[in-house]
Coordinates of C-alpha atoms in Angstrom, one line a residue:
M1 CA -60.8 -45.1 5.7
S2 CA -61.3 -42.0 7.8
D3 CA -57.5 -41.8 8.3
Q4 CA -56.6 -41.6 4.6
P5 CA -57.2 -37.9 4.0
E6 CA -55.1 -37.0 7.0
S7 CA -52.4 -39.3 5.8
R8 CA -52.6 -37.7 2.3
R9 CA -52.3 -34.3 3.9
A10 CA -49.3 -35.4 6.0
A11 CA -47.7 -36.8 2.8
V12 CA -48.4 -33.6 0.9
S13 CA -47.0 -31.6 3.8
R14 CA -43.8 -33.7 4.0
G15 CA -43.5 -33.4 0.2
S16 CA -43.8 -29.6 0.5
R17 CA -41.1 -29.5 3.2
A18 CA -38.9 -31.8 1.0
R19 CA -39.4 -29.5 -1.9
V20 CA -38.5 -26.5 0.3
V21 CA -35.4 -28.3 1.5
L22 CA -34.5 -29.3 -2.0
W23 CA -35.0 -25.8 -3.4
T24 CA -33.0 -24.4 -0.4
V25 CA -30.2 -26.8 -1.0
L26 CA -30.3 -26.0 -4.8
A27 CA -30.3 -22.3 -3.9
V28 CA -27.3 -22.8 -1.6
V29 CA -25.5 -24.9 -4.2
L30 CA -26.3 -22.2 -6.8
L31 CA -25.0 -19.5 -4.5
L32 CA -21.8 -21.5 -3.9
I33 CA -21.4 -22.0 -7.6
L34 CA -21.9 -18.4 -8.3
A35 CA -19.6 -17.5 -5.4
V36 CA -16.9 -19.8 -6.7
A37 CA -17.4 -18.4 -10.2
W38 CA -17.3 -14.9 -8.8
V39 CA -14.1 -15.5 -6.8
G40 CA -12.7 -17.4 -9.8
V41 CA -13.4 -14.7 -12.3
R42 CA -12.1 -12.0 -9.9
G43 CA -9.1 -14.1 -9.1
V44 CA -8.2 -14.4 -12.8
L45 CA -8.6 -10.7 -13.2
A46 CA -6.6 -9.9 -10.1
K47 CA -3.9 -12.3 -11.3
G48 CA -3.6 -10.4 -14.5
H49 CA -3.4 -7.0 -12.7
L50 CA -0.7 -8.3 -10.4
E51 CA 1.3 -9.8 -13.3
R52 CA 1.2 -6.5 -15.1
A53 CA 2.2 -4.7 -11.9
V54 CA 5.3 -7.0 -11.6
S55 CA 6.1 -6.2 -15.2
D56 CA 5.8 -2.5 -14.4
V57 CA 8.3 -2.9 -11.5
S58 CA 10.9 -4.3 -13.9
T59 CA 10.2 -1.6 -16.5
L60 CA 10.4 1.1 -13.8
R61 CA 13.8 -0.2 -12.6
S62 CA 15.2 0.0 -16.1
Q63 CA 13.8 3.5 -16.7
L64 CA 15.3 4.8 -13.4
T65 CA 18.6 3.2 -14.2
D66 CA 18.6 4.9 -17.6
A67 CA 17.5 8.2 -16.0
D68 CA 14.3 8.3 -18.1
T69 CA 12.4 10.1 -15.4
S70 CA 9.4 11.1 -17.6
A71 CA 8.7 7.5 -18.7
A72 CA 9.3 6.3 -15.1
Q73 CA 6.6 8.6 -13.8
Q74 CA 4.1 7.2 -16.4
T75 CA 5.1 3.6 -15.4
A76 CA 4.7 4.4 -11.8
K77 CA 1.1 5.7 -12.4
H78 CA 0.2 2.6 -14.4
L79 CA 1.7 0.4 -11.6
E80 CA -0.4 2.2 -9.0
D81 CA -3.6 1.6 -11.1
E82 CA -2.9 -2.1 -11.6
A83 CA -2.1 -2.7 -7.9
S84 CA -5.2 -0.8 -6.8
A85 CA -7.4 -2.9 -9.2
A86 CA -5.9 -6.1 -7.8
R87 CA -6.6 -5.0 -4.3
S88 CA -10.2 -4.0 -5.1
L89 CA -10.9 -7.4 -6.9
T90 CA -9.8 -9.4 -3.8
G91 CA -11.5 -7.2 -1.2
D92 CA -15.2 -7.7 -1.7
P93 CA -17.4 -9.6 0.9
V94 CA -17.6 -12.7 -1.2
W95 CA -13.9 -13.1 -1.4
G96 CA -13.6 -12.2 2.2
A97 CA -16.0 -15.1 3.2
A98 CA -14.3 -17.5 0.8
Q99 CA -11.0 -17.0 2.6
Y100 CA -12.4 -19.2 5.4
V101 CA -13.3 -22.2 3.2
P102 CA -11.0 -25.1 4.1
F103 CA -7.9 -25.5 1.9
F104 CA -8.9 -23.0 -0.9
G105 CA -9.4 -20.3 1.7
T106 CA -5.7 -20.3 2.6
N107 CA -4.7 -19.6 -1.0
L108 CA -7.3 -16.9 -1.4
R109 CA -6.2 -15.2 1.8
A110 CA -2.5 -15.3 0.7
V111 CA -3.5 -13.8 -2.7
R112 CA -5.4 -11.1 -1.0
E113 CA -2.5 -10.3 1.3
V114 CA -0.1 -10.2 -1.7
A115 CA -2.5 -7.7 -3.5
V116 CA -2.6 -5.5 -0.3
V117 CA 1.2 -5.4 0.0
V118 CA 1.7 -4.6 -3.7
D119 CA -1.0 -1.8 -3.5
D120 CA 0.6 -0.4 -0.3
V121 CA 4.0 -0.2 -2.0
A122 CA 2.6 1.3 -5.1
D123 CA 0.6 3.9 -3.2
G124 CA 2.9 4.6 -0.3
A125 CA 6.3 4.2 -1.9
V126 CA 6.4 4.3 -5.7
S127 CA 3.8 7.1 -6.1
P128 CA 5.4 9.6 -3.7
V129 CA 8.9 9.0 -5.1
A130 CA 7.6 9.3 -8.7
G131 CA 6.5 12.8 -7.9
V132 CA 10.0 13.9 -7.1
V133 CA 12.1 11.6 -9.2
G134 CA 12.4 14.2 -12.0
G135 CA 14.7 16.2 -9.7
L136 CA 16.7 13.2 -8.5
G137 CA 18.2 11.8 -11.7
V138 CA 21.8 10.8 -11.4
D139 CA 22.9 13.9 -13.2
S140 CA 21.6 16.0 -10.4
F141 CA 24.5 14.8 -8.3
A142 CA 27.0 16.2 -10.7
P143 CA 28.4 19.6 -9.7
K144 CA 27.5 22.6 -11.8
D145 CA 29.7 25.7 -11.5
G146 CA 31.7 23.9 -8.9
K147 CA 28.8 22.9 -6.6
V148 CA 26.0 20.3 -6.2
D149 CA 22.5 21.7 -6.3
L150 CA 21.1 20.4 -3.0
D151 CA 17.6 21.8 -3.3
P152 CA 16.2 18.7 -5.2
L153 CA 17.4 16.5 -2.3
V154 CA 15.7 18.7 0.3
T155 CA 12.5 18.7 -1.7
A156 CA 12.6 14.9 -2.0
Q157 CA 13.2 14.2 1.7
P158 CA 9.5 13.7 2.8
A159 CA 8.7 11.5 -0.1
V160 CA 11.7 9.3 0.2
A161 CA 11.2 9.0 4.0
Q162 CA 7.6 7.9 3.4
A163 CA 8.7 5.4 0.8
A164 CA 11.3 3.9 3.2
E165 CA 8.7 3.6 6.0
T166 CA 6.2 2.0 3.6
L167 CA 8.6 -0.6 2.3
T168 CA 9.8 -1.4 5.9
R169 CA 6.1 -2.1 6.8
A170 CA 5.5 -4.0 3.5
D171 CA 8.6 -6.1 4.2
R172 CA 7.2 -7.0 7.6
D173 CA 3.7 -7.8 6.2
A174 CA 5.1 -9.9 3.4
Q175 CA 7.2 -12.0 5.8
V176 CA 4.1 -13.0 7.8
I177 CA 1.9 -14.2 5.0
D178 CA 0.9 -17.8 5.8
T179 CA 2.0 -20.2 3.0
S180 CA 1.9 -23.4 5.1
G181 CA -1.1 -24.7 3.1
T182 CA -0.9 -22.9 -0.1
L183 CA -0.6 -24.3 -3.6
S184 CA 2.9 -24.2 -5.2
P185 CA 2.1 -21.3 -7.6
V186 CA 0.8 -19.2 -4.7
T187 CA 3.8 -20.1 -2.5
S188 CA 6.2 -19.2 -5.3
A189 CA 4.5 -15.8 -5.8
V190 CA 4.6 -15.0 -2.1
N191 CA 8.3 -15.9 -2.0
Q192 CA 9.1 -13.7 -5.0
L193 CA 7.2 -10.9 -3.3
R194 CA 9.2 -11.3 -0.1
N195 CA 12.5 -11.2 -1.9
A196 CA 11.5 -8.2 -4.0
V197 CA 10.2 -6.2 -1.1
Q198 CA 13.1 -7.1 1.2
S199 CA 15.6 -5.9 -1.4
A200 CA 13.6 -2.8 -2.2
S201 CA 13.3 -2.0 1.5
K202 CA 17.0 -2.1 2.0
Q203 CA 17.7 0.0 -1.0
A204 CA 15.0 2.5 0.1
D205 CA 16.6 2.7 3.6
T206 CA 19.9 3.5 2.0
A207 CA 18.4 6.1 -0.3
N208 CA 16.6 7.7 2.6
R209 CA 19.7 7.9 4.6
V210 CA 21.5 9.6 1.7
V211 CA 18.7 12.0 1.0
Q212 CA 18.4 13.0 4.7
L213 CA 22.1 13.3 5.3
A214 CA 23.5 14.8 2.1
P215 CA 22.2 18.3 2.4
A216 CA 23.5 18.8 5.9
M217 CA 26.8 17.0 5.4
L218 CA 27.4 19.0 2.2
A219 CA 26.9 22.2 4.1
R220 CA 23.7 23.5 2.5
D221 CA 23.4 26.2 5.1
G222 CA 27.0 26.8 6.1
E223 CA 30.5 25.3 6.0
R224 CA 31.8 21.8 6.9
N225 CA 35.3 20.5 7.2
Y226 CA 36.3 16.8 7.1
V227 CA 39.6 15.0 7.4
L228 CA 40.3 12.7 4.5
L229 CA 42.5 9.7 5.2
F230 CA 44.0 8.3 2.0
Q231 CA 44.7 4.7 3.0
N232 CA 47.5 2.7 1.4
N233 CA 46.6 -0.9 0.8
A234 CA 50.3 -1.9 0.2
E235 CA 50.7 -1.7 4.0
L236 CA 47.6 -3.1 5.6
R237 CA 45.7 -1.9 8.5
A238 CA 42.5 -3.7 9.8
G239 CA 40.4 -0.7 8.7
G240 CA 42.0 -0.6 5.2
G241 CA 45.6 0.6 4.7
I242 CA 48.1 2.9 6.4
P243 CA 47.0 6.5 6.2
G244 CA 49.9 7.7 4.1
A245 CA 48.4 11.1 3.2
V246 CA 45.9 13.2 5.1
A247 CA 44.0 16.2 3.8
L248 CA 41.2 18.6 4.6
L249 CA 38.0 18.5 2.7
K250 CA 36.3 21.9 2.8
V251 CA 32.6 21.8 1.9
Q252 CA 30.3 24.8 1.5
D253 CA 26.8 24.7 0.0
G254 CA 27.5 21.7 -2.1
S255 CA 31.0 22.7 -3.3
I256 CA 34.0 20.5 -2.3
K257 CA 37.6 21.6 -2.2
L258 CA 40.7 19.6 -1.1
E259 CA 43.0 21.7 1.1
N260 CA 45.8 21.5 3.6
Q261 CA 47.4 18.2 2.7
A262 CA 49.9 16.5 5.0
A263 CA 51.8 13.2 5.3
G264 CA 50.4 10.7 7.7
A265 CA 53.9 10.4 9.3
S266 CA 53.8 14.1 10.2
F267 CA 51.3 13.4 13.0
G268 CA 52.9 12.1 16.2
P269 CA 54.3 10.1 17.7
Y270 CA 52.4 11.4 20.7
E271 CA 53.7 10.4 24.2
Q272 CA 50.2 9.2 25.2
P273 CA 47.2 8.2 23.2
V274 CA 45.4 11.4 22.1
L275 CA 42.1 10.0 23.4
P276 CA 41.5 7.3 26.0
L277 CA 41.5 3.9 24.5
E278 CA 39.3 1.0 25.5
A279 CA 41.1 -1.9 27.2
D280 CA 40.0 -4.2 24.3
T281 CA 41.7 -1.9 21.7
T282 CA 44.9 -1.7 23.7
S283 CA 45.0 -5.4 24.4
L284 CA 44.7 -6.3 20.7
Y285 CA 46.5 -3.5 18.9
G286 CA 48.5 -1.6 21.5
D287 CA 48.4 2.0 22.6
I288 CA 50.2 3.0 19.3
T289 CA 46.6 3.1 17.9
G290 CA 46.2 6.4 19.6
R291 CA 49.8 7.7 19.2
Y292 CA 50.4 7.6 15.5
M293 CA 48.1 8.8 12.7
Q294 CA 49.4 5.9 10.6
D295 CA 48.1 3.4 13.2
V296 CA 44.6 4.8 14.0
N297 CA 43.0 2.1 11.9
L298 CA 44.8 -0.8 13.4
T299 CA 41.4 -1.4 14.9
P300 CA 38.6 -2.3 12.5
R301 CA 36.2 0.0 14.4
F302 CA 36.1 3.1 12.1
D303 CA 34.3 5.2 14.7
V304 CA 37.4 4.8 17.0
S305 CA 39.8 5.4 14.1
A306 CA 37.9 8.6 13.0
Q307 CA 37.8 10.1 16.5
L308 CA 41.5 9.5 16.9
A309 CA 42.3 11.1 13.5
R310 CA 40.0 14.0 14.3
E311 CA 41.8 14.7 17.6
M312 CA 45.3 14.4 16.0
W313 CA 44.3 16.9 13.3
K314 CA 43.0 19.3 16.0
Q315 CA 46.3 19.0 18.0
K316 CA 48.4 19.6 14.9
F317 CA 46.4 22.4 13.2
G318 CA 44.1 23.7 16.0
Q319 CA 41.0 22.9 14.0
E320 CA 38.1 20.8 15.1
V321 CA 36.6 19.1 12.0
D322 CA 33.0 17.9 11.4
G323 CA 33.8 14.4 10.4
V324 CA 36.3 12.0 8.9
L325 CA 36.3 10.2 5.4
A326 CA 38.6 7.4 4.4
M327 CA 39.3 6.0 0.9
D328 CA 42.0 4.1 -0.9
P329 CA 43.7 4.0 -4.3
V330 CA 41.4 1.2 -5.5
T331 CA 38.4 3.5 -4.9
L332 CA 40.2 6.2 -6.7
S333 CA 40.6 3.8 -9.7
Y334 CA 36.9 3.3 -9.7
M335 CA 36.3 7.0 -9.7
L336 CA 38.7 7.4 -12.6
R337 CA 36.2 5.3 -14.7
A338 CA 33.8 8.2 -14.3
T339 CA 36.2 11.1 -14.6
G340 CA 38.5 9.7 -17.3
P341 CA 42.4 10.1 -17.1
V342 CA 43.8 13.0 -15.1
Q343 CA 47.3 14.6 -15.4
L344 CA 49.5 14.8 -12.3
A345 CA 52.0 17.5 -11.5
T346 CA 54.8 14.9 -12.0
G347 CA 53.8 14.5 -15.6
D348 CA 52.2 11.0 -15.0
T349 CA 48.8 10.2 -16.4
L350 CA 46.5 8.5 -13.9
T351 CA 43.9 6.2 -15.4
A352 CA 41.4 3.6 -14.1
D353 CA 43.7 0.9 -15.5
N354 CA 47.0 2.1 -14.0
A355 CA 46.0 3.8 -10.8
V356 CA 46.4 0.9 -8.5
Q357 CA 49.8 -0.3 -9.8
L358 CA 51.1 3.2 -10.1
L359 CA 50.1 4.3 -6.6
L360 CA 50.8 1.1 -4.7
S361 CA 53.8 -0.3 -6.5
D362 CA 55.5 1.7 -9.3
V363 CA 55.6 4.9 -7.2
Y364 CA 58.3 3.2 -5.0
T365 CA 60.5 2.5 -7.9
K366 CA 60.1 5.9 -9.5
Y367 CA 60.5 7.9 -6.3
S368 CA 62.8 6.7 -3.5
D369 CA 62.1 9.6 -1.1
P370 CA 59.1 8.8 1.2
A371 CA 58.2 12.5 1.3
V372 CA 57.9 12.6 -2.5
Q373 CA 55.8 9.4 -2.4
D374 CA 53.4 11.0 0.0
A375 CA 53.2 14.1 -2.2
F376 CA 52.5 11.9 -5.2
F377 CA 49.6 10.3 -3.3
A378 CA 48.3 13.7 -2.3
S379 CA 48.7 15.0 -5.9
A380 CA 46.7 12.1 -7.3
A381 CA 43.8 12.5 -4.9
S382 CA 43.8 16.3 -5.5
A383 CA 43.7 15.9 -9.3
V384 CA 40.7 13.5 -9.1
F385 CA 38.9 15.7 -6.6
D386 CA 39.4 18.8 -8.8
K387 CA 37.9 17.0 -11.7
V388 CA 35.0 15.8 -9.6
S389 CA 34.4 19.3 -8.2
S390 CA 34.3 20.8 -11.7
G391 CA 31.5 18.3 -12.8
G392 CA 33.8 16.7 -15.3
F393 CA 32.6 13.1 -14.8
D394 CA 29.9 10.6 -15.8
A395 CA 27.5 10.8 -12.8
K396 CA 26.1 7.3 -13.3
Q397 CA 29.7 5.8 -13.3
F398 CA 30.6 8.0 -10.4
I399 CA 27.8 6.8 -8.2
S400 CA 28.6 3.2 -9.3
A401 CA 32.2 3.8 -8.2
L402 CA 31.2 5.1 -4.7
T403 CA 28.8 2.2 -4.3
K404 CA 31.4 -0.4 -5.2
G405 CA 34.0 1.2 -3.0
T406 CA 31.6 1.2 -0.1
D407 CA 30.5 -2.4 -0.6
E408 CA 34.1 -3.6 -0.6
G409 CA 34.9 -1.7 2.6
R410 CA 37.1 0.8 1.0
L411 CA 35.1 3.9 1.6
R412 CA 34.2 5.0 5.2
L413 CA 32.5 8.0 6.7
W414 CA 32.0 9.2 10.3
S415 CA 30.2 12.4 11.5
A416 CA 30.9 14.3 14.7
T417 CA 27.2 15.3 14.7
K418 CA 25.3 12.7 16.8
D419 CA 22.1 12.5 14.9
E420 CA 23.9 12.2 11.5
Q421 CA 26.1 9.5 12.8
Q422 CA 23.0 7.6 14.0
R423 CA 21.8 7.6 10.4
L424 CA 25.2 6.3 9.3
D425 CA 25.1 3.5 11.9
G426 CA 24.2 0.2 10.4
T427 CA 25.4 1.1 6.9
A428 CA 28.5 -0.2 5.1
L429 CA 29.9 3.3 5.3
A430 CA 30.1 3.2 9.1
G431 CA 32.8 0.5 9.3
E432 CA 31.2 -1.3 12.2
L433 CA 32.1 -4.7 13.7
P434 CA 30.2 -7.8 12.5
T435 CA 26.5 -8.0 13.2
A436 CA 24.1 -10.9 13.8
S437 CA 20.4 -11.3 13.0
R438 CA 18.0 -14.1 12.3
E439 CA 18.7 -13.6 8.6
T440 CA 22.5 -13.2 8.6
R441 CA 25.4 -13.7 11.0
Q442 CA 28.6 -11.9 10.1
F443 CA 32.2 -12.7 10.9
G444 CA 35.1 -10.4 10.4
V445 CA 38.6 -11.1 9.0
Y446 CA 41.0 -8.3 9.7
L447 CA 44.7 -8.0 8.6
N448 CA 47.4 -5.8 10.0
D449 CA 50.8 -5.5 8.5
G450 CA 53.7 -6.6 10.7
T451 CA 56.5 -6.2 8.2
G452 CA 56.8 -2.4 8.4
S453 CA 56.9 -2.1 4.6
K454 CA 54.8 -2.0 1.5
M455 CA 54.9 -5.8 0.8
D456 CA 51.1 -6.2 1.2
Y457 CA 50.8 -5.3 -2.5
Y458 CA 51.9 -8.9 -3.0
L459 CA 49.6 -10.5 -0.3
D460 CA 46.8 -12.6 -1.7
K461 CA 43.8 -13.4 0.5
T462 CA 41.0 -15.9 0.3
V463 CA 38.2 -16.1 2.9
S464 CA 35.6 -18.9 3.3
V465 CA 32.9 -19.3 5.9
G466 CA 30.3 -22.0 6.6
S467 CA 27.8 -23.0 9.3
S468 CA 26.0 -26.2 10.4
V469 CA 23.9 -27.3 13.3
C470 CA 25.9 -30.1 14.8
R471 CA 24.5 -30.4 18.3
Q472 CA 21.3 -31.6 19.9
D473 CA 20.7 -28.2 21.5
G474 CA 20.4 -26.6 18.1
R475 CA 23.4 -24.2 18.5
P476 CA 25.2 -23.7 15.2
T477 CA 28.8 -24.4 14.6
S478 CA 30.5 -21.9 12.3
V479 CA 34.0 -22.1 10.7
V480 CA 36.0 -19.3 9.1
E481 CA 38.9 -20.2 6.9
V482 CA 41.6 -17.7 5.8
T483 CA 44.3 -18.5 3.3
L484 CA 47.1 -16.0 2.7
K485 CA 49.8 -16.3 0.0
N486 CA 52.9 -14.2 -0.7
I487 CA 52.9 -13.8 -4.5
A488 CA 56.0 -11.6 -4.7
P489 CA 58.7 -12.6 -7.1
A490 CA 61.2 -15.2 -5.8
D491 CA 64.0 -12.6 -5.8
A492 CA 61.8 -10.0 -4.1
A493 CA 64.6 -9.4 -1.5
T494 CA 66.9 -7.9 -4.1
S495 CA 64.6 -7.0 -7.0
L496 CA 62.1 -4.8 -5.0
P497 CA 63.0 -1.4 -3.6
R498 CA 64.2 -1.4 0.0
Y499 CA 61.3 0.8 1.0
V500 CA 58.9 -1.9 -0.3
T501 CA 60.6 -4.9 1.5
G502 CA 61.4 -3.0 4.6
G503 CA 65.1 -3.9 4.4
G504 CA 64.8 -5.9 7.6
D505 CA 64.6 -2.7 9.6
F506 CA 61.7 -4.0 11.6
G507 CA 62.9 -7.6 12.1
T508 CA 61.4 -9.2 9.0
E509 CA 63.7 -10.6 6.4
P510 CA 63.4 -8.8 3.1
G511 CA 60.9 -10.4 0.7
K512 CA 58.9 -12.0 3.5
I513 CA 55.5 -10.8 4.6
K514 CA 54.5 -10.7 8.3
T515 CA 50.8 -10.4 9.0
L516 CA 48.6 -10.3 12.1
V517 CA 45.2 -12.0 11.3
A518 CA 42.3 -11.3 13.6
V519 CA 39.0 -13.2 13.2
Y520 CA 35.9 -11.7 14.9
A521 CA 32.8 -13.7 15.7
P522 CA 29.3 -12.4 16.5
E523 CA 28.7 -11.3 20.1
N524 CA 28.2 -14.2 22.6
A525 CA 29.9 -16.8 20.3
I526 CA 32.1 -19.3 22.0
Y527 CA 35.6 -20.1 20.6
L528 CA 35.9 -23.8 19.8
G529 CA 39.4 -24.2 18.4
S530 CA 41.7 -23.3 15.5
T531 CA 44.3 -24.8 13.2
R532 CA 47.0 -23.6 10.9
D533 CA 47.7 -25.8 7.9
G534 CA 45.9 -28.6 9.5
K535 CA 47.8 -28.4 12.9
Q536 CA 46.7 -27.2 16.2
V537 CA 48.1 -23.6 16.7
G538 CA 48.5 -21.3 19.6
V539 CA 46.4 -18.1 19.2
Q540 CA 45.6 -15.0 21.1
T541 CA 42.0 -15.0 22.3
A542 CA 40.4 -11.7 23.4
T543 CA 37.2 -9.7 23.0
D544 CA 36.5 -6.4 21.3
G545 CA 33.2 -4.7 22.0
G546 CA 31.7 -8.0 23.1
H547 CA 33.0 -9.9 20.0
P548 CA 35.2 -12.9 20.6
V549 CA 38.5 -12.4 18.7
T550 CA 41.0 -15.0 17.7
Q551 CA 44.4 -13.6 16.5
L552 CA 47.6 -15.1 15.2
Q553 CA 50.7 -14.0 13.3
T554 CA 51.9 -15.4 10.0
L555 CA 55.2 -15.1 8.2
L556 CA 55.4 -16.0 4.5
A557 CA 58.3 -16.1 2.1
P558 CA 57.7 -15.5 -1.7
G559 CA 55.6 -18.4 -3.0
E560 CA 54.5 -19.6 0.4
S561 CA 50.9 -19.8 1.6
T562 CA 49.2 -20.7 4.8
T563 CA 45.6 -21.5 5.9
F564 CA 44.1 -20.5 9.2
R565 CA 40.9 -22.1 10.4
V566 CA 38.8 -21.1 13.4
A567 CA 35.5 -22.5 14.8
Y568 CA 32.9 -20.9 16.9
L569 CA 29.7 -22.0 18.6
G570 CA 26.7 -19.6 18.1
D571 CA 23.3 -19.0 19.6
A572 CA 20.4 -21.4 18.8
E573 CA 18.1 -18.5 17.9
F574 CA 20.4 -17.7 14.9
A575 CA 20.7 -21.4 13.8
N576 CA 18.8 -20.8 10.5
A577 CA 20.6 -17.6 9.6
G578 CA 23.0 -17.5 6.7
V579 CA 26.6 -16.6 7.3
E580 CA 28.9 -14.2 5.6
A581 CA 32.3 -12.5 6.3
I582 CA 33.6 -9.0 5.9
S583 CA 37.3 -8.4 5.7
T584 CA 40.1 -5.9 5.3
P585 CA 40.1 -4.7 1.7
G586 CA 43.5 -5.4 0.1
V587 CA 44.7 -4.6 -3.5
K588 CA 42.1 -7.1 -4.6
Q589 CA 38.9 -8.0 -2.7
G590 CA 37.8 -11.5 -3.7
K591 CA 34.3 -13.0 -3.1
V592 CA 33.8 -14.8 0.2
E593 CA 33.5 -18.6 -0.6
P594 CA 31.1 -21.1 1.0
L595 CA 32.8 -23.6 3.3
Q596 CA 31.8 -27.2 4.0
F597 CA 33.1 -29.1 7.0
E598 CA 32.5 -32.2 9.0
C599 CA 30.5 -31.8 12.2
K600 CA 32.7 -34.3 14.1
D601 CA 35.8 -32.3 13.5
P602 CA 35.2 -28.7 12.2
V603 CA 38.9 -27.7 12.6
P604 CA 40.6 -31.0 11.8
A605 CA 44.2 -31.3 12.9
G606 CA 46.5 -33.5 10.8

């Protein structure tokens, strides 16, 4: 009996401890419920802010496209507020702790990182640019009183540079967000963010280069002179077309004038190349690359072509220019969409619709004298530049024309100033050899005329490229396919002017088209084999700047076509990269097609 009170006290004590434990557990559960509710509510609110921020981005793009700078600035401020709110909602200690909860934590961490990236972009890119966008409307690039006002570009330089740097960092941060254990909606949102930021980063990088380069290259504080190569696509060169006409672009404080025009044929031939040529260039294209102005772009390396053209201009006129610009009649036709028709001294009216045919075909029927043909080209370029210089064009259409010409490889620019050229490097304007990265491996398809005529107006080109991992070591096999077709009329030998067919003067029967086709692979690729029309074919294999090159010659009569296929083995580190091809721009520049092939026989021979 004496033990009962002590037992009761022990029982009471145990009951008290149990109640304490129970209340503690209930308190923890309640805290967890509150934490989940807290995170859930803030998550819903953050989701709303992010969705509105995404909507603002779309609106902002449209407003900038329409040059509605006032509305764009308001949208940019709203975007900044929405992004900041989303970041704040996902940045408190409760959310931070919840990020480490199994399964759900991965999703919360990803949402937080998305909010941070969006806020960084809004604050470090959109906001600074919005502050200067009023002076950067497309109309600001249109000359007034014969010159472009460069002050808005100079003012914008710090903001655009900051935006480009921010987007580069945001692109890197977005790429490393861990989605290995996230729910499908979160994974999808992260992927959309990655794509959007990557695209914006590339565009911002281009814009930054333009804003940093333009004032200096348009001679804000002095005078600049550039050689203009007007390339003729009817006689192909790897870098575009034969430089039939050459002129001097004189630039002073934003004003541009076309002066001192000369025929490409009037430069050379020089007894020796005007500058030392690399062995790779001589091996593939011969020393004529450095002896004739019309052959400087036999190589696809525009920096080489430009330096040769600059030196030839110096030797002929005693003037050392600041850079070299190249363009073709197709780009001129794009520009005419912005300027409208122009009248030529010959009485011809040049329009966006007739420029290509008139400059690359009809001119040879109308004017049999090559000197008159060259003067006609120069007249066309001069008329368009005069209209551009006067500001008589649609600025939005003009920028679109330059963009399209650059994207198609028709517009090239090289600067003799080292730091300016470094900014141009890596852009489409630079005209560099194919590049390789973990995202994309490029191949090059370059064509050089071997007919000695203007028959390439009738040369149709189709390029396809594909890649697959066919080996145990993970190295990718890539195949490039090039189809050429002579679409000249069956009676081309007699119906076309002798100047167009070549008249057999260079060993090619009139009406036929002789072409040298060079396929460039990324550096360190290994040549596997090639076929022509399904049969093994002998080719020239060489290197150019570390790039393996496979070259062969084709000869096509009217109506004939041929297909050349070449395979390469790449590095395993680039196995997951996409593939693309860049090529010599002809009269038409078709889209590169995807290519499927069998691993067991990537270049099958019949």
